[in-house]
Amino acid sequence: MAHHTGRHALIRPFSLARGGPLALPGKPAIALITVALCAAGCGVQTTVQEVRQAQTDLGDDAIVILSRKHKTQGETEDDFVACVSAGVNGGNDGLPVLPARDFVDATFPWFEPRTAPRTMDDLAGVIGRPLISERIQEIGVRYLVWIEGTTQRSDESGTLQCTVVSGGIPACFGFLSWENGSNYEASVWDVYQGMNVGTLSSEASGTSFVPAVVVPLPFIARVRQAACTKLSDQIKGFLGPTA
Amino acid sequence: MLRDFRRLARLAAVGFAAAAAMGCQSGASVTVDISVPRPLVQPLDVDMGVYFDDTLKNYVHEEELEEYGDYRIDIGASQVPVFAQVFDAMFDRVIPVIQEPAVEDPTTPAASAAVSFRPVDGPRVAVDGILAPSIDEVQFAIPDQTGGEFYEVWIRYNLKLLGADGALLGEWPVIGYGKANQRNYGAIDQKEVALNEATIWALRDAAAWLSFQFPDQAEVQTWLTTLDDMP
């Protein structure tokens, strides 16, 4: 079982460093090994898919990107939704995006965690209500993008122990690695047409590791960032003027 | 120079260890002072009096969690803004009322005596009914306790509907539940921010229930029918 003591420093003398200056055997060799390992494992593989069910025309309207909040586990991270919103809104080809909280407030209490529609049919029912559709048109939202999914850490292995050596200098030793997998799906709902116009998905996976000889060197596979970038680009392509 | 560095490193290590040890025990104190957005619902055509007692307006939940420290959640300041916003959207006319001192009547048993109210401002006006919310209980949970991902808050309200004469027409529990995923608050411990967020969602949840469910309650439907039948 993996054991990570990085968050709570283990105050225990470490035999290699006891009684004198720290010896750092093989430092260049270890650096070379980690660079080689990173080249082999740090990369992130991404897969994107798109199913279009109807043409889209954003015009002068805006998009809102929401996540589903009713789950007790595996809820989509707020910062992933914020990342996708920023990604879709950013750049020269950025699209207008209304912040999710503004939308939820404007339509309160119809999109609260316990009251928000859970299926596309429910969504159609809610948006079909005159009070709601009028408000959504008032705030200029044409497309709702509903994101589901999460990033999970798995296959953790190795150990990393940190200690304070006799000279008072903290030091870590060991090797830790894990897999990260992101799997997100976005459903696009056209408020005007009252229908689901497409589904986009973004999957990413990668291996992260932290070798440590005195100083830990984290090589983190930025899986969620990669999934965010890909999904943002997909949404732009799907709803943008060239769609 | 090296000596200074070592001293700093030693201090940092000791500080880190102390912080790590205390982190589990530190508890949290949050004061939630918010309102909710105006609910998007069709208002009922009634003159509704609303009564907020001092216990509601000053409600503070304090709890000591064994191993996790002392927790304090102050939600008193949010109660009037939240309910006022919700009731204002739910009814055509809303009149804040206060309770009048009870007049002792030896011919009436104390338990059955109706409570009397009058408007907070201005002269006495007729109301169709009076709503009086109160808090029965607040509970919360933190991820360290549950092993889950969420800071969670439950607020159980009791909502009373009184007739214009102060007689009880119906009462309902209103449960507000809110959660905040600790994954949204990064590696740094931000339990107060997360607990605050979970409490806000609990207040919003209670407001949502009220907006949606209150008009559908059987007692409310009966009461509305009697109002329609009145000349």
Tab-separated table of C-alpha atoms in Angstrom:
chain	number	residue	atom	x	y	z
A	1	MET	CA	0.000	0.000	0.000
A	2	ALA	CA	1.312	3.404	-0.884
A	3	HIS	CA	2.380	5.593	2.006
A	4	HIS	CA	2.748	9.324	1.556
A	5	THR	CA	3.945	11.377	4.460
A	6	GLY	CA	4.472	14.591	2.571
A	7	ARG	CA	1.690	16.512	4.336
A	8	HIS	CA	2.780	15.663	7.841
A	9	ALA	CA	6.525	15.904	8.232
A	10	LEU	CA	7.923	12.835	9.868
A	11	ILE	CA	10.309	14.041	12.569
A	12	ARG	CA	12.723	11.151	12.509
A	13	PRO	CA	16.465	11.153	11.860
A	14	PHE	CA	17.334	9.456	8.631
A	15	SER	CA	20.319	7.170	8.784
A	16	LEU	CA	21.978	8.327	5.551
A	17	ALA	CA	22.246	11.890	6.770
A	18	ARG	CA	22.991	11.402	10.414
A	19	GLY	CA	25.960	13.279	11.837
A	20	GLY	CA	27.233	15.276	8.887
A	21	PRO	CA	26.634	17.067	5.640
A	22	LEU	CA	24.205	15.391	3.372
A	23	ALA	CA	25.717	13.158	0.797
A	24	LEU	CA	23.961	13.278	-2.544
A	25	PRO	CA	25.208	10.239	-4.390
A	26	GLY	CA	24.395	9.915	-8.030
A	27	LYS	CA	22.485	13.214	-8.366
A	28	PRO	CA	23.159	13.717	-12.063
A	29	ALA	CA	22.301	10.099	-12.746
A	30	ILE	CA	18.990	10.435	-10.923
A	31	ALA	CA	18.164	13.617	-12.800
A	32	LEU	CA	18.803	11.788	-16.045
A	33	ILE	CA	16.616	8.884	-14.958
A	34	THR	CA	13.742	11.175	-14.012
A	35	VAL	CA	13.940	13.061	-17.272
A	36	ALA	CA	13.898	9.750	-19.109
A	37	LEU	CA	10.960	8.550	-16.993
A	38	CYS	CA	9.101	11.766	-17.661
A	39	ALA	CA	9.602	11.384	-21.362
A	40	ALA	CA	8.123	7.904	-21.053
A	41	GLY	CA	5.260	8.594	-18.625
A	42	CYS	CA	4.530	12.287	-18.104
A	43	GLY	CA	2.699	12.674	-21.396
A	44	VAL	CA	-1.064	13.007	-21.463
A	45	GLN	CA	-3.137	11.107	-23.972
A	46	THR	CA	-6.442	12.702	-24.904
A	47	THR	CA	-9.426	11.459	-26.886
A	48	VAL	CA	-12.307	13.637	-28.015
A	49	GLN	CA	-15.643	12.688	-29.538
A	50	GLU	CA	-18.497	14.705	-30.945
A	51	VAL	CA	-22.050	13.818	-31.916
A	52	ARG	CA	-23.997	16.577	-33.652
A	53	GLN	CA	-27.759	16.258	-33.792
A	54	ALA	CA	-28.650	19.659	-35.219
A	55	GLN	CA	-27.131	22.816	-36.644
A	56	THR	CA	-26.251	25.624	-34.250
A	57	ASP	CA	-26.343	29.379	-34.568
A	58	LEU	CA	-25.164	31.365	-31.571
A	59	GLY	CA	-25.669	34.789	-33.148
A	60	ASP	CA	-25.359	37.534	-30.516
A	61	ASP	CA	-26.409	35.285	-27.660
A	62	ALA	CA	-24.366	33.651	-24.937
A	63	ILE	CA	-23.593	30.179	-23.626
A	64	VAL	CA	-23.794	28.991	-20.054
A	65	ILE	CA	-21.728	26.062	-18.862
A	66	LEU	CA	-23.100	24.134	-15.884
A	67	SER	CA	-22.254	20.973	-14.010
A	68	ARG	CA	-24.712	18.593	-12.411
A	69	LYS	CA	-24.675	18.948	-8.653
A	70	HIS	CA	-26.988	16.246	-7.372
A	71	LYS	CA	-24.427	13.470	-7.123
A	72	THR	CA	-22.964	12.343	-3.821
A	73	GLN	CA	-19.766	11.083	-5.442
A	74	GLY	CA	-17.981	11.950	-8.648
A	75	GLU	CA	-19.365	15.458	-8.856
A	76	THR	CA	-17.734	17.536	-11.572
A	77	GLU	CA	-15.170	19.881	-10.040
A	78	ASP	CA	-16.117	23.581	-9.967
A	79	ASP	CA	-12.669	24.552	-11.171
A	80	PHE	CA	-13.046	22.286	-14.208
A	81	VAL	CA	-16.266	24.060	-15.152
A	82	ALA	CA	-14.545	27.412	-14.537
A	83	CYS	CA	-11.610	26.274	-16.675
A	84	VAL	CA	-13.888	25.262	-19.567
A	85	SER	CA	-15.853	28.518	-19.272
A	86	ALA	CA	-12.625	30.528	-19.389
A	87	GLY	CA	-11.333	28.410	-22.269
A	88	VAL	CA	-14.488	28.873	-24.343
A	89	ASN	CA	-14.577	32.577	-23.558
A	90	GLY	CA	-10.865	33.190	-24.142
A	91	GLY	CA	-8.750	33.728	-27.214
A	92	ASN	CA	-9.474	35.509	-30.485
A	93	ASP	CA	-12.236	33.054	-31.307
A	94	GLY	CA	-13.756	33.208	-27.804
A	95	LEU	CA	-17.524	32.906	-27.422
A	96	PRO	CA	-19.668	34.872	-24.957
A	97	VAL	CA	-20.133	32.834	-21.779
A	98	LEU	CA	-22.420	33.771	-18.896
A	99	PRO	CA	-20.927	32.643	-15.558
A	100	ALA	CA	-22.770	29.604	-14.173
A	101	ARG	CA	-23.533	31.273	-10.837
A	102	ASP	CA	-25.133	34.253	-12.614
A	103	PHE	CA	-27.355	31.881	-14.562
A	104	VAL	CA	-28.319	29.841	-11.496
A	105	ASP	CA	-29.132	33.047	-9.608
A	106	ALA	CA	-31.142	34.470	-12.513
A	107	THR	CA	-33.251	31.313	-12.709
A	108	PHE	CA	-33.438	30.660	-8.953
A	109	PRO	CA	-34.642	28.198	-7.696
A	110	TRP	CA	-34.969	26.062	-10.833
A	111	PHE	CA	-31.312	25.053	-11.199
A	112	GLU	CA	-30.410	24.440	-7.556
A	113	PRO	CA	-28.679	21.131	-6.744
A	114	ARG	CA	-31.917	19.461	-5.569
A	115	THR	CA	-34.271	21.082	-8.052
A	116	ALA	CA	-32.207	21.175	-11.243
A	117	PRO	CA	-33.473	18.951	-14.036
A	118	ARG	CA	-31.677	15.590	-14.102
A	119	THR	CA	-32.460	14.485	-17.608
A	120	MET	CA	-32.803	16.201	-20.926
A	121	ASP	CA	-36.576	15.591	-20.765
A	122	ASP	CA	-36.730	17.312	-17.367
A	123	LEU	CA	-34.726	20.192	-18.766
A	124	ALA	CA	-37.149	20.579	-21.650
A	125	GLY	CA	-40.002	20.684	-19.127
A	126	VAL	CA	-38.342	23.388	-17.030
A	127	ILE	CA	-37.282	25.564	-19.936
A	128	GLY	CA	-40.746	25.147	-21.459
A	129	ARG	CA	-42.283	27.092	-18.556
A	130	PRO	CA	-43.042	30.659	-19.638
A	131	LEU	CA	-41.454	32.250	-16.543
A	132	ILE	CA	-38.192	30.402	-17.152
A	133	SER	CA	-37.965	30.742	-20.911
A	134	GLU	CA	-38.693	34.470	-20.655
A	135	ARG	CA	-35.951	34.922	-18.074
A	136	ILE	CA	-33.435	32.902	-20.090
A	137	GLN	CA	-34.164	34.973	-23.187
A	138	GLU	CA	-33.938	38.118	-21.071
A	139	ILE	CA	-30.396	37.267	-19.998
A	140	GLY	CA	-29.487	36.346	-23.568
A	141	VAL	CA	-28.591	32.678	-23.192
A	142	ARG	CA	-29.065	30.478	-26.250
A	143	TYR	CA	-27.181	27.297	-25.345
A	144	LEU	CA	-26.844	25.410	-22.059
A	145	VAL	CA	-23.799	23.171	-21.899
A	146	TRP	CA	-24.159	20.513	-19.199
A	147	ILE	CA	-20.942	18.893	-18.088
A	148	GLU	CA	-20.704	15.561	-16.305
A	149	GLY	CA	-17.596	13.661	-15.294
A	150	THR	CA	-14.561	13.922	-13.098
A	151	THR	CA	-10.836	13.327	-12.801
A	152	GLN	CA	-9.807	10.328	-10.730
A	153	ARG	CA	-6.463	9.258	-9.337
A	154	SER	CA	-5.706	5.540	-9.473
A	155	ASP	CA	-2.954	2.940	-9.487
A	156	GLU	CA	-0.899	4.723	-6.891
A	157	SER	CA	2.354	2.962	-6.068
A	158	GLY	CA	5.678	3.521	-4.323
A	159	THR	CA	6.536	5.358	-1.126
A	160	LEU	CA	7.852	8.771	-0.237
A	161	GLN	CA	9.100	9.661	3.221
A	162	CYS	CA	10.116	13.070	4.445
A	163	THR	CA	12.243	13.718	7.480
A	164	VAL	CA	14.204	16.435	9.203
A	165	VAL	CA	17.822	15.409	9.301
A	166	SER	CA	20.153	16.278	12.165
A	167	GLY	CA	21.312	19.494	10.493
A	168	GLY	CA	17.722	20.754	10.620
A	169	ILE	CA	17.187	20.473	6.892
A	170	PRO	CA	14.083	18.675	5.669
A	171	ALA	CA	14.699	15.879	3.189
A	172	CYS	CA	12.545	13.396	1.296
A	173	PHE	CA	13.422	9.989	-0.118
A	174	GLY	CA	11.535	7.514	-2.241
A	175	PHE	CA	9.495	7.263	-5.396
A	176	LEU	CA	5.771	7.745	-5.824
A	177	SER	CA	3.718	7.318	-8.966
A	178	TRP	CA	0.038	7.336	-9.884
A	179	GLU	CA	-2.317	7.394	-12.834
A	180	ASN	CA	-4.769	10.217	-13.452
A	181	GLY	CA	-7.769	9.751	-15.694
A	182	SER	CA	-10.222	12.447	-16.777
A	183	ASN	CA	-13.542	11.613	-18.378
A	184	TYR	CA	-15.974	14.440	-19.141
A	185	GLU	CA	-19.075	14.664	-21.293
A	186	ALA	CA	-20.888	17.837	-22.316
A	187	SER	CA	-24.481	17.901	-23.588
A	188	VAL	CA	-25.492	21.001	-25.521
A	189	TRP	CA	-29.101	22.185	-25.214
A	190	ASP	CA	-30.608	24.754	-27.545
A	191	VAL	CA	-32.983	26.912	-25.515
A	192	TYR	CA	-34.737	28.371	-28.577
A	193	GLN	CA	-35.326	25.068	-30.341
A	194	GLY	CA	-35.925	23.206	-27.078
A	195	MET	CA	-33.739	20.276	-28.019
A	196	ASN	CA	-30.400	18.605	-27.414
A	197	VAL	CA	-28.190	19.591	-30.342
A	198	GLY	CA	-25.136	17.524	-29.553
A	199	THR	CA	-22.850	15.710	-27.166
A	200	LEU	CA	-19.126	16.252	-26.789
A	201	SER	CA	-16.705	14.213	-24.745
A	202	SER	CA	-13.125	14.544	-23.668
A	203	GLU	CA	-11.010	11.812	-22.101
A	204	ALA	CA	-7.446	12.205	-20.922
A	205	SER	CA	-5.034	10.006	-19.020
A	206	GLY	CA	-1.444	10.212	-17.867
A	207	THR	CA	1.071	9.044	-15.295
A	208	SER	CA	2.558	11.326	-12.661
A	209	PHE	CA	5.534	10.548	-10.457
A	210	VAL	CA	7.668	12.085	-7.763
A	211	PRO	CA	11.214	10.763	-7.341
A	212	ALA	CA	12.978	12.146	-4.292
A	213	VAL	CA	16.578	12.083	-3.202
A	214	VAL	CA	16.609	14.854	-0.603
A	215	VAL	CA	14.542	17.129	-2.847
A	216	PRO	CA	11.301	15.743	-4.346
A	217	LEU	CA	10.988	16.356	-8.075
A	218	PRO	CA	7.311	16.201	-9.026
A	219	PHE	CA	6.487	15.340	-12.635
A	220	ILE	CA	2.762	15.834	-12.781
A	221	ALA	CA	0.698	14.785	-15.773
A	222	ARG	CA	-1.719	17.691	-16.177
A	223	VAL	CA	-4.593	15.481	-17.185
A	224	ARG	CA	-7.494	17.679	-16.119
A	225	GLN	CA	-5.943	20.711	-17.784
A	226	ALA	CA	-5.562	18.728	-21.004
A	227	ALA	CA	-9.193	17.551	-20.826
A	228	CYS	CA	-10.312	21.136	-20.168
A	229	THR	CA	-8.368	22.534	-23.122
A	230	LYS	CA	-9.693	19.870	-25.484
A	231	LEU	CA	-13.298	20.212	-24.324
A	232	SER	CA	-13.123	24.025	-24.551
A	233	ASP	CA	-11.803	23.814	-28.109
A	234	GLN	CA	-14.526	21.308	-28.974
A	235	ILE	CA	-17.279	23.550	-27.617
A	236	LYS	CA	-15.841	26.521	-29.515
A	237	GLY	CA	-15.750	24.492	-32.693
A	238	PHE	CA	-19.255	23.141	-32.109
A	239	LEU	CA	-20.964	26.451	-31.336
A	240	GLY	CA	-18.646	28.982	-32.976
A	241	PRO	CA	-19.351	30.864	-36.189
A	242	THR	CA	-17.649	28.206	-38.295
A	243	ALA	CA	-19.854	25.415	-36.916
B	1	MET	CA	24.689	32.145	6.006
B	2	LEU	CA	24.411	28.359	6.112
B	3	ARG	CA	23.689	28.564	9.835
B	4	ASP	CA	20.853	31.025	9.178
B	5	PHE	CA	19.435	28.755	6.531
B	6	ARG	CA	19.555	25.768	8.869
B	7	ARG	CA	17.890	27.758	11.640
B	8	LEU	CA	15.157	28.854	9.269
B	9	ALA	CA	14.706	25.340	7.964
B	10	ARG	CA	14.457	23.990	11.520
B	11	LEU	CA	11.918	26.640	12.474
B	12	ALA	CA	9.930	25.910	9.345
B	13	ALA	CA	9.948	22.189	10.068
B	14	VAL	CA	8.792	22.697	13.651
B	15	GLY	CA	6.150	25.179	12.535
B	16	PHE	CA	4.922	22.800	9.868
B	17	ALA	CA	4.685	19.913	12.331
B	18	ALA	CA	2.809	22.095	14.841
B	19	ALA	CA	0.464	23.373	12.169
B	20	ALA	CA	-0.166	19.825	10.963
B	21	ALA	CA	-0.909	18.687	14.496
B	22	MET	CA	-3.175	21.657	15.217
B	23	GLY	CA	-4.862	21.518	11.820
B	24	CYS	CA	-6.927	18.543	12.886
B	25	GLN	CA	-8.087	20.290	16.063
B	26	SER	CA	-8.626	23.846	14.968
B	27	GLY	CA	-12.359	23.759	14.243
B	28	ALA	CA	-13.970	26.662	12.425
B	29	SER	CA	-16.177	29.663	12.946
B	30	VAL	CA	-18.323	31.049	10.153
B	31	THR	CA	-20.831	33.852	10.002
B	32	VAL	CA	-23.185	33.557	7.078
B	33	ASP	CA	-24.783	36.842	6.168
B	34	ILE	CA	-26.403	36.524	2.770
B	35	SER	CA	-29.691	36.624	0.985
B	36	VAL	CA	-30.896	34.497	-1.895
B	37	PRO	CA	-31.954	35.574	-5.377
B	38	ARG	CA	-35.616	36.423	-5.843
B	39	PRO	CA	-37.387	33.139	-6.676
B	40	LEU	CA	-38.885	32.877	-10.117
B	41	VAL	CA	-42.374	31.711	-9.103
B	42	GLN	CA	-45.935	32.834	-9.647
B	43	PRO	CA	-47.052	34.783	-6.545
B	44	LEU	CA	-50.217	33.852	-4.663
B	45	ASP	CA	-52.846	36.570	-4.466
B	46	VAL	CA	-52.877	36.905	-0.680
B	47	ASP	CA	-51.932	39.432	2.005
B	48	MET	CA	-49.422	37.466	4.029
B	49	GLY	CA	-48.110	38.542	7.390
B	50	VAL	CA	-44.644	37.245	8.246
B	51	TYR	CA	-43.282	36.886	11.740
B	52	PHE	CA	-39.616	36.415	12.632
B	53	ASP	CA	-38.869	35.865	16.297
B	54	ASP	CA	-35.621	36.837	18.002
B	55	THR	CA	-34.461	33.227	18.338
B	56	LEU	CA	-34.522	32.886	14.556
B	57	LYS	CA	-32.806	36.210	13.985
B	58	ASN	CA	-29.968	35.374	16.371
B	59	TYR	CA	-29.508	31.676	15.646
B	60	VAL	CA	-25.998	30.318	16.190
B	61	HIS	CA	-25.077	26.641	16.040
B	62	GLU	CA	-22.125	25.628	18.216
B	63	GLU	CA	-20.743	22.135	18.428
B	64	GLU	CA	-17.590	20.479	19.623
B	65	LEU	CA	-16.476	17.643	17.396
B	66	GLU	CA	-14.353	15.153	19.230
B	67	GLU	CA	-10.925	15.091	17.548
B	68	TYR	CA	-11.834	17.916	15.161
B	69	GLY	CA	-12.279	20.960	17.399
B	70	ASP	CA	-14.967	23.524	18.081
B	71	TYR	CA	-17.308	24.648	15.343
B	72	ARG	CA	-19.566	27.685	15.298
B	73	ILE	CA	-22.002	28.504	12.504
B	74	ASP	CA	-23.792	31.841	12.853
B	75	ILE	CA	-26.766	31.959	10.484
B	76	GLY	CA	-28.964	34.414	12.360
B	77	ALA	CA	-28.208	37.425	10.205
B	78	SER	CA	-29.258	35.597	7.026
B	79	GLN	CA	-32.707	34.546	8.181
B	80	VAL	CA	-34.724	37.720	7.656
B	81	PRO	CA	-33.128	38.613	4.283
B	82	VAL	CA	-33.624	35.072	2.966
B	83	PHE	CA	-37.239	34.647	4.098
B	84	ALA	CA	-38.183	38.205	3.193
B	85	GLN	CA	-36.886	37.681	-0.346
B	86	VAL	CA	-38.678	34.361	-0.739
B	87	PHE	CA	-42.000	35.468	0.755
B	88	ASP	CA	-41.926	38.651	-1.284
B	89	ALA	CA	-41.804	36.541	-4.454
B	90	MET	CA	-44.364	34.004	-3.230
B	91	PHE	CA	-47.135	36.411	-2.238
B	92	ASP	CA	-48.615	39.505	-3.786
B	93	ARG	CA	-48.429	41.454	-0.555
B	94	VAL	CA	-46.193	40.776	2.435
B	95	ILE	CA	-46.601	42.541	5.777
B	96	PRO	CA	-43.979	42.014	8.513
B	97	VAL	CA	-45.712	41.571	11.852
B	98	ILE	CA	-44.720	41.429	15.501
B	99	GLN	CA	-46.336	39.514	18.291
B	100	GLU	CA	-48.523	41.463	20.649
B	101	PRO	CA	-48.258	40.875	24.380
B	102	ALA	CA	-50.714	38.187	25.415
B	103	VAL	CA	-53.827	39.396	27.186
B	104	GLU	CA	-54.774	37.053	29.961
B	105	ASP	CA	-58.317	35.787	29.666
B	106	PRO	CA	-59.385	33.578	32.572
B	107	THR	CA	-62.181	32.012	30.503
B	108	THR	CA	-59.750	30.640	27.853
B	109	PRO	CA	-57.308	27.763	28.519
B	110	ALA	CA	-53.731	29.015	27.967
B	111	ALA	CA	-52.854	26.279	25.468
B	112	SER	CA	-55.694	27.057	23.118
B	113	ALA	CA	-55.359	30.842	23.172
B	114	ALA	CA	-54.528	32.245	19.729
B	115	VAL	CA	-51.505	34.504	19.451
B	116	SER	CA	-52.108	38.053	18.351
B	117	PHE	CA	-49.956	39.968	15.836
B	118	ARG	CA	-49.799	43.491	14.477
B	119	PRO	CA	-47.796	45.044	11.638
B	120	VAL	CA	-44.285	46.188	12.440
B	121	ASP	CA	-44.890	49.568	10.807
B	122	GLY	CA	-47.990	51.661	10.518
B	123	PRO	CA	-51.562	51.018	11.517
B	124	ARG	CA	-53.252	47.659	11.903
B	125	VAL	CA	-54.077	46.116	8.531
B	126	ALA	CA	-55.927	42.948	7.719
B	127	VAL	CA	-53.855	39.959	6.648
B	128	ASP	CA	-55.093	36.665	5.243
B	129	GLY	CA	-52.606	34.625	7.225
B	130	ILE	CA	-49.273	34.723	9.004
B	131	LEU	CA	-46.164	32.673	8.306
B	132	ALA	CA	-43.760	32.078	11.173
B	133	PRO	CA	-40.535	30.167	10.438
B	134	SER	CA	-38.256	28.894	13.182
B	135	ILE	CA	-35.159	26.713	13.256
B	136	ASP	CA	-35.539	23.310	14.901
B	137	GLU	CA	-32.032	22.015	14.360
B	138	VAL	CA	-28.763	22.518	12.515
B	139	GLN	CA	-26.330	19.720	11.753
B	140	PHE	CA	-23.123	19.634	9.796
B	141	ALA	CA	-20.449	17.172	8.772
B	142	ILE	CA	-16.888	17.569	7.591
B	143	PRO	CA	-14.953	15.236	5.265
B	144	ASP	CA	-12.621	14.141	8.068
B	145	GLN	CA	-15.625	12.674	9.887
B	146	THR	CA	-17.461	11.083	7.007
B	147	GLY	CA	-14.556	10.033	4.821
B	148	GLY	CA	-16.421	11.615	1.928
B	149	GLU	CA	-15.648	14.585	-0.294
B	150	PHE	CA	-18.093	17.093	1.132
B	151	TYR	CA	-18.624	19.632	3.849
B	152	GLU	CA	-22.347	19.277	4.518
B	153	VAL	CA	-24.894	21.390	6.366
B	154	TRP	CA	-28.516	20.585	7.223
B	155	ILE	CA	-30.933	23.172	8.557
B	156	ARG	CA	-34.322	21.924	9.719
B	157	TYR	CA	-36.888	24.672	9.905
B	158	ASN	CA	-40.409	24.532	11.211
B	159	LEU	CA	-42.823	26.666	9.221
B	160	LYS	CA	-46.145	27.578	10.800
B	161	LEU	CA	-49.118	28.988	8.965
B	162	LEU	CA	-51.447	30.897	11.250
B	163	GLY	CA	-54.832	32.293	10.395
B	164	ALA	CA	-55.547	36.001	10.589
B	165	ASP	CA	-56.772	35.354	14.138
B	166	GLY	CA	-53.485	33.701	15.106
B	167	ALA	CA	-54.873	30.130	15.139
B	168	LEU	CA	-52.544	27.433	13.820
B	169	LEU	CA	-53.644	26.217	10.365
B	170	GLY	CA	-50.721	23.985	9.541
B	171	GLU	CA	-47.009	23.428	10.087
B	172	TRP	CA	-44.309	21.748	8.049
B	173	PRO	CA	-40.658	20.807	8.407
B	174	VAL	CA	-38.482	22.538	5.809
B	175	ILE	CA	-35.121	20.894	5.288
B	176	GLY	CA	-32.299	22.840	3.717
B	177	TYR	CA	-29.277	20.796	2.676
B	178	GLY	CA	-26.057	22.200	1.283
B	179	LYS	CA	-22.705	20.737	0.451
B	180	ALA	CA	-19.343	21.992	-0.720
B	181	ASN	CA	-16.848	19.659	-2.317
B	182	GLN	CA	-13.487	19.886	-0.591
B	183	ARG	CA	-11.842	19.281	-3.964
B	184	ASN	CA	-12.947	22.776	-4.944
B	185	TYR	CA	-10.887	24.296	-2.184
B	186	GLY	CA	-7.451	23.041	-3.177
B	187	ALA	CA	-4.746	21.508	-1.066
B	188	ILE	CA	-4.745	24.334	1.467
B	189	ASP	CA	-7.221	23.774	4.270
B	190	GLN	CA	-10.071	26.207	3.735
B	191	LYS	CA	-12.698	24.576	5.918
B	192	GLU	CA	-14.272	27.909	6.893
B	193	VAL	CA	-14.756	28.898	3.263
B	194	ALA	CA	-16.152	25.455	2.457
B	195	LEU	CA	-18.460	25.403	5.479
B	196	ASN	CA	-19.699	28.881	4.611
B	197	GLU	CA	-20.424	27.742	1.062
B	198	ALA	CA	-22.250	24.615	2.266
B	199	THR	CA	-24.388	26.761	4.603
B	200	ILE	CA	-25.269	29.154	1.783
B	201	TRP	CA	-26.418	26.213	-0.340
B	202	ALA	CA	-28.474	24.907	2.586
B	203	LEU	CA	-30.242	28.270	2.884
B	204	ARG	CA	-30.849	28.328	-0.859
B	205	ASP	CA	-32.180	24.785	-0.714
B	206	ALA	CA	-34.661	25.670	2.023
B	207	ALA	CA	-35.714	28.730	0.018
B	208	ALA	CA	-36.187	26.550	-3.054
B	209	TRP	CA	-38.366	24.084	-1.151
B	210	LEU	CA	-40.513	26.888	0.214
B	211	SER	CA	-40.970	28.477	-3.204
B	212	PHE	CA	-41.941	25.210	-4.867
B	213	GLN	CA	-43.672	23.142	-2.226
B	214	PHE	CA	-45.531	25.500	0.070
B	215	PRO	CA	-48.419	26.266	-2.302
B	216	ASP	CA	-48.962	22.536	-2.907
B	217	GLN	CA	-49.429	21.559	0.749
B	218	ALA	CA	-52.942	20.249	1.469
B	219	GLU	CA	-53.520	22.645	4.375
B	220	VAL	CA	-52.434	25.574	2.237
B	221	GLN	CA	-54.789	24.534	-0.549
B	222	THR	CA	-57.660	24.317	1.945
B	223	TRP	CA	-56.773	27.707	3.376
B	224	LEU	CA	-56.611	29.276	-0.091
B	225	THR	CA	-60.052	27.833	-0.858
B	226	THR	CA	-61.499	29.392	2.288
B	227	LEU	CA	-60.001	32.742	1.270
B	228	ASP	CA	-61.631	32.441	-2.159
B	229	ASP	CA	-64.975	31.736	-0.488
B	230	MET	CA	-64.774	34.815	1.700
B	231	PRO	CA	-66.840	37.795	0.581
